[in-house]
Short mmCIF file of N, CA and C in Angstrom, two decimals:
data_model
loop_
_atom_site.label_atom_id
_atom_site.label_comp_id
_atom_site.label_asym_id
_atom_site.label_seq_id
_atom_site.Cartn_x
_atom_site.Cartn_y
_atom_site.Cartn_z
N SER D 14 102.68 -25.51 52.17
CA SER D 14 103.97 -25.98 52.63
C SER D 14 105.07 -25.09 52.07
N CYS D 15 106.19 -25.07 52.79
CA CYS D 15 107.33 -24.25 52.36
C CYS D 15 107.92 -24.86 51.10
N SER D 16 108.12 -24.01 50.08
CA SER D 16 108.66 -24.52 48.81
C SER D 16 110.14 -24.83 48.93
N PHE D 17 110.80 -24.33 49.97
CA PHE D 17 112.25 -24.56 50.12
C PHE D 17 112.55 -25.83 50.91
N CYS D 18 111.93 -25.95 52.13
CA CYS D 18 112.25 -27.10 52.99
C CYS D 18 111.15 -28.16 53.02
N GLY D 19 109.93 -27.82 52.58
CA GLY D 19 108.84 -28.79 52.55
C GLY D 19 108.03 -28.88 53.83
N LYS D 20 108.33 -28.03 54.83
CA LYS D 20 107.60 -28.05 56.09
C LYS D 20 106.15 -27.64 55.86
N VAL D 21 105.21 -28.37 56.48
CA VAL D 21 103.78 -28.06 56.35
C VAL D 21 103.48 -26.87 57.25
N LEU D 22 103.03 -25.77 56.66
CA LEU D 22 102.73 -24.56 57.42
C LEU D 22 101.26 -24.49 57.82
N GLU D 23 100.37 -24.91 56.95
CA GLU D 23 98.93 -24.93 57.25
C GLU D 23 98.35 -26.21 56.69
N GLU D 24 97.36 -26.76 57.40
CA GLU D 24 96.76 -28.00 56.92
C GLU D 24 95.26 -27.96 57.18
N TYR D 25 94.51 -28.26 56.17
CA TYR D 25 93.05 -28.30 56.29
C TYR D 25 92.57 -29.68 55.88
N ASN D 26 91.72 -30.26 56.70
CA ASN D 26 91.12 -31.55 56.37
C ASN D 26 89.66 -31.31 56.00
N PHE D 27 89.30 -31.70 54.80
CA PHE D 27 87.93 -31.52 54.33
C PHE D 27 87.21 -32.86 54.35
N ALA D 28 85.94 -32.81 54.72
CA ALA D 28 85.12 -34.02 54.75
C ALA D 28 83.83 -33.75 54.01
N THR D 29 83.34 -34.79 53.34
CA THR D 29 82.09 -34.63 52.59
C THR D 29 80.87 -34.85 53.47
N GLU D 30 81.05 -35.49 54.63
CA GLU D 30 79.93 -35.75 55.53
C GLU D 30 80.13 -34.97 56.82
N PRO D 31 79.04 -34.50 57.45
CA PRO D 31 79.17 -33.75 58.71
C PRO D 31 79.65 -34.64 59.85
N GLN D 32 80.43 -34.06 60.75
CA GLN D 32 80.90 -34.78 61.93
C GLN D 32 80.48 -33.99 63.16
N PHE D 33 80.19 -34.70 64.23
CA PHE D 33 79.73 -34.06 65.46
C PHE D 33 80.71 -34.36 66.58
N VAL D 34 80.91 -33.36 67.44
CA VAL D 34 81.76 -33.54 68.62
C VAL D 34 80.98 -33.03 69.83
N LYS D 35 81.39 -33.48 71.03
CA LYS D 35 80.73 -33.02 72.25
C LYS D 35 81.55 -31.89 72.85
N ASP D 36 80.83 -30.83 73.30
CA ASP D 36 81.54 -29.73 73.95
C ASP D 36 81.66 -30.01 75.45
N SER D 37 82.15 -29.04 76.23
CA SER D 37 82.38 -29.23 77.66
C SER D 37 81.09 -29.47 78.45
N ALA D 38 79.96 -29.03 77.91
CA ALA D 38 78.67 -29.23 78.59
C ALA D 38 78.01 -30.55 78.18
N GLY D 39 78.65 -31.31 77.32
CA GLY D 39 78.10 -32.58 76.88
C GLY D 39 77.15 -32.47 75.70
N GLN D 40 77.02 -31.29 75.15
CA GLN D 40 76.15 -31.06 73.99
C GLN D 40 76.87 -31.47 72.70
N SER D 41 76.14 -32.04 71.77
CA SER D 41 76.72 -32.38 70.47
C SER D 41 76.69 -31.15 69.57
N LYS D 42 77.80 -30.89 68.93
CA LYS D 42 77.90 -29.74 68.02
C LYS D 42 78.52 -30.20 66.71
N LEU D 43 78.15 -29.51 65.67
CA LEU D 43 78.71 -29.79 64.35
C LEU D 43 80.16 -29.34 64.34
N SER D 44 81.04 -30.17 63.86
CA SER D 44 82.47 -29.85 63.82
C SER D 44 82.85 -29.28 62.47
N GLY D 45 83.71 -28.25 62.47
CA GLY D 45 84.23 -27.69 61.22
C GLY D 45 83.43 -26.49 60.75
N ASN D 46 83.72 -26.07 59.54
CA ASN D 46 83.08 -24.91 58.93
C ASN D 46 82.49 -25.30 57.59
N PHE D 47 81.45 -24.58 57.19
CA PHE D 47 80.88 -24.79 55.88
C PHE D 47 81.74 -24.09 54.84
N VAL D 48 81.98 -24.74 53.72
CA VAL D 48 82.72 -24.14 52.61
C VAL D 48 81.76 -23.99 51.45
N ARG D 49 81.70 -22.76 50.91
CA ARG D 49 80.79 -22.54 49.79
C ARG D 49 81.26 -23.33 48.57
N SER D 50 80.32 -23.77 47.81
CA SER D 50 80.65 -24.54 46.61
C SER D 50 81.18 -23.61 45.52
N VAL D 51 81.88 -24.18 44.56
CA VAL D 51 82.38 -23.42 43.42
C VAL D 51 81.21 -22.83 42.64
N GLN D 52 80.10 -23.56 42.56
CA GLN D 52 78.91 -23.08 41.85
C GLN D 52 78.38 -21.81 42.49
N ALA D 53 78.35 -21.76 43.85
CA ALA D 53 77.86 -20.57 44.55
C ALA D 53 78.76 -19.37 44.26
N ILE D 54 80.07 -19.61 44.19
CA ILE D 54 81.00 -18.52 43.90
C ILE D 54 80.79 -18.01 42.48
N SER D 55 80.63 -18.93 41.53
CA SER D 55 80.46 -18.49 40.15
C SER D 55 79.12 -17.78 39.96
N ASP D 56 78.07 -18.20 40.68
CA ASP D 56 76.78 -17.51 40.61
C ASP D 56 76.91 -16.08 41.13
N SER D 57 77.64 -15.94 42.22
CA SER D 57 77.85 -14.61 42.79
C SER D 57 78.63 -13.73 41.83
N ARG D 58 79.65 -14.29 41.22
CA ARG D 58 80.45 -13.52 40.26
C ARG D 58 79.61 -13.13 39.04
N ARG D 59 78.75 -14.04 38.59
CA ARG D 59 77.89 -13.73 37.45
C ARG D 59 76.94 -12.59 37.78
N ARG D 60 76.37 -12.62 39.01
CA ARG D 60 75.48 -11.53 39.42
C ARG D 60 76.23 -10.20 39.48
N THR D 61 77.46 -10.24 39.99
CA THR D 61 78.28 -9.02 40.05
C THR D 61 78.56 -8.49 38.66
N LEU D 62 78.88 -9.40 37.73
CA LEU D 62 79.17 -8.99 36.35
C LEU D 62 77.92 -8.45 35.66
N ASP D 63 76.78 -9.09 35.91
CA ASP D 63 75.53 -8.61 35.31
C ASP D 63 75.18 -7.20 35.81
N TYR D 64 75.37 -6.99 37.11
CA TYR D 64 75.09 -5.67 37.69
C TYR D 64 76.05 -4.63 37.11
N ALA D 65 77.33 -4.97 37.02
CA ALA D 65 78.31 -4.04 36.45
C ALA D 65 77.98 -3.73 35.00
N SER D 66 77.54 -4.74 34.27
CA SER D 66 77.17 -4.56 32.87
C SER D 66 75.99 -3.60 32.72
N GLU D 67 75.00 -3.75 33.61
CA GLU D 67 73.84 -2.84 33.60
C GLU D 67 74.29 -1.41 33.89
N GLN D 68 75.17 -1.27 34.88
CA GLN D 68 75.66 0.06 35.25
C GLN D 68 76.42 0.71 34.09
N MET D 69 77.28 -0.07 33.44
CA MET D 69 78.07 0.47 32.32
C MET D 69 77.17 0.81 31.14
N SER D 70 76.12 0.02 30.94
CA SER D 70 75.16 0.33 29.88
C SER D 70 74.45 1.64 30.19
N GLY D 71 74.11 1.85 31.46
CA GLY D 71 73.51 3.11 31.87
C GLY D 71 74.44 4.30 31.66
N MET D 72 75.72 4.09 31.96
CA MET D 72 76.71 5.15 31.73
C MET D 72 76.82 5.47 30.25
N LYS D 73 76.81 4.42 29.44
CA LYS D 73 76.89 4.60 27.98
C LYS D 73 75.72 5.42 27.48
N ASN D 74 74.53 5.12 27.98
CA ASN D 74 73.33 5.87 27.56
C ASN D 74 73.38 7.31 28.06
N ALA D 75 73.86 7.51 29.29
CA ALA D 75 73.95 8.86 29.84
C ALA D 75 74.94 9.72 29.05
N LEU D 76 75.99 9.08 28.53
CA LEU D 76 76.98 9.79 27.72
C LEU D 76 76.54 9.94 26.26
N GLN D 77 75.37 9.39 25.94
CA GLN D 77 74.80 9.45 24.60
C GLN D 77 75.71 8.82 23.55
N ILE D 78 76.31 7.70 23.93
CA ILE D 78 77.07 6.92 22.96
C ILE D 78 76.05 6.12 22.16
N ASP D 79 76.21 6.09 20.85
CA ASP D 79 75.19 5.52 19.96
C ASP D 79 74.82 4.09 20.31
N ASP D 80 73.62 3.70 19.87
CA ASP D 80 73.11 2.37 20.17
C ASP D 80 73.94 1.25 19.54
N TYR D 81 74.60 1.56 18.40
CA TYR D 81 75.38 0.52 17.73
C TYR D 81 76.54 0.04 18.59
N SER D 82 76.86 0.83 19.63
CA SER D 82 78.07 0.54 20.40
C SER D 82 77.83 -0.42 21.55
N ASP D 83 76.90 -1.35 21.42
CA ASP D 83 76.72 -2.36 22.46
C ASP D 83 77.98 -3.21 22.61
N ASP D 84 78.77 -3.30 21.53
CA ASP D 84 80.03 -4.03 21.60
C ASP D 84 80.97 -3.37 22.61
N VAL D 85 80.87 -2.04 22.76
CA VAL D 85 81.72 -1.33 23.72
C VAL D 85 81.39 -1.80 25.14
N VAL D 86 80.11 -1.96 25.44
CA VAL D 86 79.71 -2.43 26.77
C VAL D 86 80.17 -3.87 26.97
N HIS D 87 80.06 -4.68 25.93
CA HIS D 87 80.53 -6.07 26.02
C HIS D 87 82.03 -6.12 26.30
N THR D 88 82.80 -5.27 25.60
CA THR D 88 84.26 -5.21 25.82
C THR D 88 84.54 -4.71 27.23
N ALA D 89 83.80 -3.68 27.67
CA ALA D 89 84.00 -3.14 29.02
C ALA D 89 83.69 -4.20 30.07
N ARG D 90 82.66 -5.01 29.82
CA ARG D 90 82.32 -6.10 30.75
C ARG D 90 83.47 -7.09 30.85
N ARG D 91 84.09 -7.38 29.72
CA ARG D 91 85.22 -8.32 29.74
C ARG D 91 86.39 -7.75 30.53
N PHE D 92 86.67 -6.44 30.34
CA PHE D 92 87.73 -5.79 31.13
C PHE D 92 87.40 -5.86 32.62
N TYR D 93 86.12 -5.63 32.96
CA TYR D 93 85.70 -5.67 34.36
C TYR D 93 85.87 -7.08 34.93
N GLU D 94 85.55 -8.07 34.10
CA GLU D 94 85.69 -9.46 34.54
C GLU D 94 87.15 -9.79 34.85
N ILE D 95 88.05 -9.33 34.00
CA ILE D 95 89.48 -9.57 34.24
C ILE D 95 89.91 -8.87 35.53
N GLY D 96 89.43 -7.63 35.72
CA GLY D 96 89.75 -6.91 36.96
C GLY D 96 89.21 -7.62 38.18
N LEU D 97 88.02 -8.20 38.06
CA LEU D 97 87.41 -8.94 39.15
C LEU D 97 88.22 -10.19 39.48
N GLU D 98 88.67 -10.89 38.45
CA GLU D 98 89.47 -12.10 38.66
C GLU D 98 90.79 -11.79 39.35
N ARG D 99 91.33 -10.60 39.09
CA ARG D 99 92.63 -10.22 39.68
C ARG D 99 92.47 -9.36 40.92
N ASN D 100 91.26 -9.35 41.50
CA ASN D 100 90.95 -8.61 42.72
C ASN D 100 91.21 -7.11 42.60
N PHE D 101 91.12 -6.56 41.40
CA PHE D 101 91.32 -5.13 41.20
C PHE D 101 90.16 -4.33 41.79
N THR D 102 88.99 -4.94 41.86
CA THR D 102 87.80 -4.24 42.35
C THR D 102 87.79 -4.10 43.87
N ARG D 103 88.59 -4.89 44.56
CA ARG D 103 88.59 -4.86 46.02
C ARG D 103 89.19 -3.54 46.51
N GLY D 104 88.43 -2.85 47.36
CA GLY D 104 88.92 -1.59 47.93
C GLY D 104 88.70 -0.38 47.04
N ARG D 105 88.07 -0.58 45.90
CA ARG D 105 87.78 0.54 44.99
C ARG D 105 86.28 0.65 44.80
N ARG D 106 85.81 1.88 44.60
CA ARG D 106 84.38 2.07 44.35
C ARG D 106 84.02 1.44 43.01
N SER D 107 82.97 0.63 43.02
CA SER D 107 82.62 -0.14 41.82
C SER D 107 82.29 0.76 40.63
N GLU D 108 81.64 1.91 40.87
CA GLU D 108 81.29 2.78 39.74
C GLU D 108 82.53 3.39 39.10
N LEU D 109 83.60 3.60 39.88
CA LEU D 109 84.84 4.12 39.30
C LEU D 109 85.51 3.06 38.42
N VAL D 110 85.52 1.82 38.89
CA VAL D 110 86.11 0.74 38.09
C VAL D 110 85.28 0.52 36.83
N GLN D 111 83.95 0.58 36.95
CA GLN D 111 83.08 0.41 35.79
C GLN D 111 83.31 1.52 34.77
N ALA D 112 83.41 2.77 35.25
CA ALA D 112 83.66 3.90 34.35
C ALA D 112 85.01 3.77 33.66
N ALA D 113 86.02 3.30 34.40
CA ALA D 113 87.35 3.11 33.81
C ALA D 113 87.31 2.03 32.73
N CYS D 114 86.57 0.95 32.97
CA CYS D 114 86.46 -0.12 31.98
C CYS D 114 85.75 0.37 30.72
N LEU D 115 84.69 1.17 30.91
CA LEU D 115 83.97 1.72 29.77
C LEU D 115 84.86 2.68 28.98
N TYR D 116 85.61 3.51 29.69
CA TYR D 116 86.55 4.44 29.04
C TYR D 116 87.60 3.67 28.24
N LEU D 117 88.13 2.62 28.85
CA LEU D 117 89.15 1.82 28.18
C LEU D 117 88.58 1.16 26.92
N ALA D 118 87.35 0.67 27.01
CA ALA D 118 86.72 0.04 25.84
C ALA D 118 86.50 1.06 24.73
N CYS D 119 86.08 2.29 25.10
CA CYS D 119 85.88 3.34 24.09
C CYS D 119 87.19 3.71 23.42
N ARG D 120 88.26 3.86 24.24
CA ARG D 120 89.57 4.21 23.67
C ARG D 120 90.06 3.10 22.74
N TYR D 121 89.81 1.86 23.15
CA TYR D 121 90.21 0.71 22.33
C TYR D 121 89.51 0.76 20.99
N GLU D 122 88.20 1.04 21.04
CA GLU D 122 87.39 1.11 19.81
C GLU D 122 87.84 2.28 18.94
N LEU D 123 88.00 3.46 19.55
CA LEU D 123 88.41 4.65 18.80
C LEU D 123 89.81 4.50 18.22
N GLY D 124 90.71 3.90 19.00
CA GLY D 124 92.09 3.74 18.54
C GLY D 124 92.18 2.90 17.29
N SER D 125 91.44 1.81 17.24
CA SER D 125 91.50 0.94 16.06
C SER D 125 90.88 1.62 14.85
N VAL D 126 89.76 2.35 15.06
CA VAL D 126 89.13 3.07 13.95
C VAL D 126 90.04 4.18 13.46
N TYR D 127 90.70 4.88 14.39
CA TYR D 127 91.63 5.95 14.04
C TYR D 127 92.76 5.42 13.14
N LEU D 128 93.34 4.30 13.53
CA LEU D 128 94.44 3.74 12.74
C LEU D 128 93.95 3.29 11.36
N GLN D 129 92.76 2.71 11.30
CA GLN D 129 92.21 2.29 10.01
C GLN D 129 91.93 3.49 9.12
N LEU D 130 91.42 4.58 9.71
CA LEU D 130 91.15 5.79 8.94
C LEU D 130 92.44 6.40 8.39
N CYS D 131 93.49 6.41 9.19
CA CYS D 131 94.79 6.91 8.71
C CYS D 131 95.27 6.11 7.51
N TYR D 132 95.04 4.81 7.57
CA TYR D 132 95.46 3.95 6.48
C TYR D 132 94.64 4.22 5.22
N VAL D 133 93.31 4.38 5.39
CA VAL D 133 92.42 4.63 4.26
C VAL D 133 92.72 5.98 3.60
N LEU D 134 93.04 6.97 4.43
CA LEU D 134 93.30 8.32 3.91
C LEU D 134 94.74 8.51 3.44
N TYR D 135 95.51 7.44 3.45
CA TYR D 135 96.91 7.47 3.03
C TYR D 135 97.74 8.46 3.85
N LEU D 136 97.36 8.66 5.12
CA LEU D 136 98.15 9.53 5.98
C LEU D 136 99.41 8.81 6.45
N ALA D 137 99.39 7.51 6.37
CA ALA D 137 100.56 6.72 6.74
C ALA D 137 100.42 5.36 6.09
N ASP D 138 101.58 4.75 5.79
CA ASP D 138 101.50 3.39 5.27
C ASP D 138 101.37 2.42 6.44
N GLY D 139 101.17 1.16 6.13
CA GLY D 139 100.89 0.16 7.16
C GLY D 139 101.94 0.07 8.24
N LYS D 140 103.23 0.29 7.89
CA LYS D 140 104.30 0.12 8.87
C LYS D 140 104.42 1.33 9.80
N ASP D 141 104.07 2.52 9.30
CA ASP D 141 104.35 3.74 10.04
C ASP D 141 103.11 4.38 10.64
N LEU D 142 102.06 3.61 10.88
CA LEU D 142 100.82 4.20 11.41
C LEU D 142 101.04 4.89 12.75
N GLN D 143 101.91 4.33 13.58
CA GLN D 143 102.10 4.90 14.90
C GLN D 143 103.15 5.99 14.91
N LYS D 144 103.77 6.28 13.77
CA LYS D 144 104.82 7.28 13.71
C LYS D 144 104.37 8.53 12.97
N LEU D 145 103.08 8.86 13.05
CA LEU D 145 102.59 10.02 12.33
C LEU D 145 103.31 11.28 12.79
N ILE D 146 103.24 11.59 14.05
CA ILE D 146 104.01 12.69 14.64
C ILE D 146 104.52 12.21 15.98
N ASP D 147 105.83 12.25 16.14
CA ASP D 147 106.41 11.81 17.40
C ASP D 147 106.41 12.97 18.39
N PRO D 148 105.72 12.83 19.53
CA PRO D 148 105.63 13.93 20.49
C PRO D 148 106.99 14.36 21.04
N SER D 149 107.99 13.47 21.00
CA SER D 149 109.29 13.81 21.59
C SER D 149 110.01 14.92 20.83
N ILE D 150 109.56 15.25 19.60
CA ILE D 150 110.23 16.33 18.87
C ILE D 150 110.00 17.69 19.53
N PHE D 151 108.99 17.77 20.40
CA PHE D 151 108.69 19.03 21.08
C PHE D 151 109.42 19.19 22.41
N ILE D 152 110.06 18.14 22.90
CA ILE D 152 110.62 18.17 24.26
C ILE D 152 111.61 19.31 24.45
N HIS D 153 112.61 19.42 23.57
CA HIS D 153 113.64 20.45 23.77
C HIS D 153 113.04 21.85 23.67
N LYS D 154 112.15 22.06 22.73
CA LYS D 154 111.52 23.37 22.56
C LYS D 154 110.75 23.76 23.82
N PHE D 155 109.95 22.82 24.33
CA PHE D 155 109.15 23.11 25.52
C PHE D 155 110.01 23.25 26.77
N THR D 156 111.05 22.43 26.88
CA THR D 156 111.93 22.51 28.04
C THR D 156 112.64 23.86 28.08
N ASN D 157 113.13 24.30 26.92
CA ASN D 157 113.82 25.59 26.87
C ASN D 157 112.87 26.75 27.19
N ALA D 158 111.61 26.62 26.83
CA ALA D 158 110.63 27.66 27.15
C ALA D 158 110.31 27.67 28.64
N LEU D 159 110.29 26.48 29.25
CA LEU D 159 109.93 26.35 30.66
C LEU D 159 111.14 26.60 31.57
N ILE D 160 112.28 26.02 31.18
CA ILE D 160 113.52 26.14 31.97
C ILE D 160 114.59 26.72 31.04
N PRO D 161 114.77 28.05 31.00
CA PRO D 161 115.71 28.65 30.05
C PRO D 161 117.14 28.12 30.15
N GLU D 162 117.58 27.74 31.37
CA GLU D 162 118.95 27.21 31.51
C GLU D 162 119.04 25.75 31.10
N GLY D 163 117.90 25.11 30.84
CA GLY D 163 117.87 23.71 30.41
C GLY D 163 118.06 22.75 31.57
N ASN D 164 117.66 21.49 31.36
CA ASN D 164 117.82 20.46 32.39
C ASN D 164 117.75 19.10 31.71
N ASP D 165 118.91 18.46 31.56
CA ASP D 165 118.99 17.18 30.84
C ASP D 165 118.21 16.07 31.54
N GLU D 166 118.20 16.08 32.88
CA GLU D 166 117.48 15.03 33.61
C GLU D 166 115.97 15.12 33.36
N VAL D 167 115.45 16.34 33.34
CA VAL D 167 114.01 16.53 33.07
C VAL D 167 113.68 16.05 31.66
N VAL D 168 114.55 16.36 30.70
CA VAL D 168 114.34 15.92 29.31
C VAL D 168 114.35 14.40 29.22
N LYS D 169 115.31 13.77 29.90
CA LYS D 169 115.43 12.31 29.85
C LYS D 169 114.20 11.63 30.45
N THR D 170 113.75 12.14 31.61
CA THR D 170 112.56 11.56 32.25
C THR D 170 111.32 11.76 31.38
N ALA D 171 111.19 12.95 30.78
CA ALA D 171 110.05 13.22 29.90
C ALA D 171 110.04 12.27 28.71
N ARG D 172 111.22 11.99 28.16
CA ARG D 172 111.30 11.02 27.04
C ARG D 172 110.84 9.64 27.47
N ASN D 173 111.26 9.24 28.68
CA ASN D 173 110.85 7.92 29.19
C ASN D 173 109.34 7.85 29.40
N ILE D 174 108.76 8.94 29.88
CA ILE D 174 107.30 8.98 30.08
C ILE D 174 106.59 8.87 28.73
N LEU D 175 107.09 9.58 27.73
CA LEU D 175 106.49 9.52 26.39
C LEU D 175 106.60 8.11 25.80
N ALA D 176 107.75 7.47 26.02
CA ALA D 176 107.93 6.10 25.53
C ALA D 176 106.92 5.16 26.20
N SER D 177 106.70 5.37 27.50
CA SER D 177 105.73 4.55 28.22
C SER D 177 104.31 4.79 27.70
N MET D 178 104.00 6.06 27.41
CA MET D 178 102.68 6.38 26.84
C MET D 178 102.49 5.67 25.49
N LYS D 179 103.55 5.66 24.70
CA LYS D 179 103.47 5.04 23.38
C LYS D 179 103.24 3.53 23.50
N ARG D 180 103.96 2.90 24.44
CA ARG D 180 103.79 1.45 24.65
C ARG D 180 102.37 1.11 25.09
N ASP D 181 101.76 2.00 25.88
CA ASP D 181 100.41 1.76 26.40
C ASP D 181 99.32 2.33 25.50
N TRP D 182 99.67 2.76 24.30
CA TRP D 182 98.73 3.29 23.31
C TRP D 182 98.01 4.54 23.82
N MET D 183 98.62 5.27 24.71
CA MET D 183 97.98 6.47 25.25
C MET D 183 98.09 7.65 24.29
N GLN D 184 99.03 7.58 23.34
CA GLN D 184 99.21 8.73 22.46
C GLN D 184 98.32 8.67 21.23
N THR D 185 97.67 7.55 21.00
CA THR D 185 96.79 7.42 19.83
C THR D 185 95.59 8.35 19.96
N GLY D 186 95.42 9.22 18.97
CA GLY D 186 94.28 10.12 18.94
C GLY D 186 94.42 11.35 19.80
N ARG D 187 95.61 11.60 20.36
CA ARG D 187 95.83 12.78 21.18
C ARG D 187 96.81 13.72 20.49
N LYS D 188 96.74 15.01 20.85
CA LYS D 188 97.65 15.99 20.27
C LYS D 188 99.07 15.73 20.77
N PRO D 189 100.04 15.61 19.87
CA PRO D 189 101.42 15.36 20.29
C PRO D 189 101.96 16.45 21.22
N SER D 190 101.62 17.71 20.95
CA SER D 190 102.12 18.79 21.81
C SER D 190 101.53 18.68 23.22
N GLY D 191 100.26 18.25 23.33
CA GLY D 191 99.63 18.05 24.64
C GLY D 191 100.28 16.92 25.41
N LEU D 192 100.58 15.82 24.72
CA LEU D 192 101.28 14.70 25.36
C LEU D 192 102.64 15.12 25.86
N CYS D 193 103.36 15.88 25.02
CA CYS D 193 104.68 16.33 25.41
C CYS D 193 104.61 17.26 26.61
N GLY D 194 103.62 18.16 26.61
CA GLY D 194 103.44 19.07 27.75
C GLY D 194 103.15 18.31 29.03
N ALA D 195 102.29 17.30 28.94
CA ALA D 195 101.95 16.50 30.13
C ALA D 195 103.18 15.75 30.64
N ALA D 196 103.94 15.15 29.74
CA ALA D 196 105.14 14.41 30.13
C ALA D 196 106.17 15.34 30.77
N LEU D 197 106.32 16.52 30.21
CA LEU D 197 107.28 17.49 30.74
C LEU D 197 106.84 17.99 32.12
N TYR D 198 105.56 18.21 32.29
CA TYR D 198 105.03 18.66 33.59
C TYR D 198 105.30 17.61 34.67
N ILE D 199 104.98 16.35 34.36
CA ILE D 199 105.21 15.27 35.33
C ILE D 199 106.70 15.12 35.62
N SER D 200 107.52 15.22 34.58
CA SER D 200 108.96 15.09 34.75
C SER D 200 109.51 16.21 35.64
N ALA D 201 109.08 17.44 35.41
CA ALA D 201 109.56 18.57 36.21
C ALA D 201 109.17 18.38 37.67
N LEU D 202 107.93 17.96 37.92
CA LEU D 202 107.50 17.73 39.30
C LEU D 202 108.31 16.64 39.97
N SER D 203 108.60 15.58 39.22
CA SER D 203 109.36 14.46 39.81
C SER D 203 110.79 14.85 40.14
N HIS D 204 111.30 15.90 39.50
CA HIS D 204 112.67 16.39 39.80
C HIS D 204 112.65 17.57 40.76
N GLY D 205 111.50 17.83 41.39
CA GLY D 205 111.41 18.86 42.41
C GLY D 205 111.23 20.27 41.89
N LEU D 206 110.94 20.44 40.61
CA LEU D 206 110.72 21.76 40.04
C LEU D 206 109.23 22.06 40.09
N LYS D 207 108.88 23.21 40.63
CA LYS D 207 107.47 23.56 40.79
C LYS D 207 107.07 24.53 39.69
N PHE D 208 106.14 24.10 38.84
CA PHE D 208 105.59 24.94 37.80
C PHE D 208 104.08 24.78 37.79
N PRO D 209 103.34 25.87 37.58
CA PRO D 209 101.89 25.69 37.42
C PRO D 209 101.58 25.04 36.09
N LYS D 210 100.44 24.37 36.00
CA LYS D 210 100.05 23.68 34.76
C LYS D 210 99.94 24.66 33.60
N SER D 211 99.52 25.88 33.89
CA SER D 211 99.34 26.85 32.81
C SER D 211 100.67 27.14 32.10
N GLU D 212 101.75 27.16 32.85
CA GLU D 212 103.08 27.39 32.21
C GLU D 212 103.46 26.18 31.38
#
């Protein structure tokens, strides 16, 4: 029904018992459609998740990720389940979604170990773990090397991209200069400047 005026837009009547109607030839026919039970849907989803889990386990073995990392497959399965619930898998090749979930689980695992190692090695105190090296310190240097006359809009967009990477934990465990280069490349392209990746 319309949330504004309350008009009924679609209406379905469900019955627990079958009903029969006569068609134009006088034949009795079953009226309505069969609706799958919630149990059938959950069984199907479980089979899909089990298959995806097997596939991700196979990918893990092919990549020679150690046996102790079964937790990574479990985490990847959970990511896949969330994607399945939000219809992320629809229209996408299942092996690509499975590989992305496994990659995300590995990055999640590595990121937490990386931060713990920094803390143990006294490379940063508890508050400043994410501020080891800020990639944005390279922006002006790289921009001047790429665009000698400078471009404030490209710099601003690159900073926004780096901030987004930081929020999404994409910079953890990556070279700050590489992140800055990637952000600058995307920023330059978005402002219509054509540069090869090598530059």
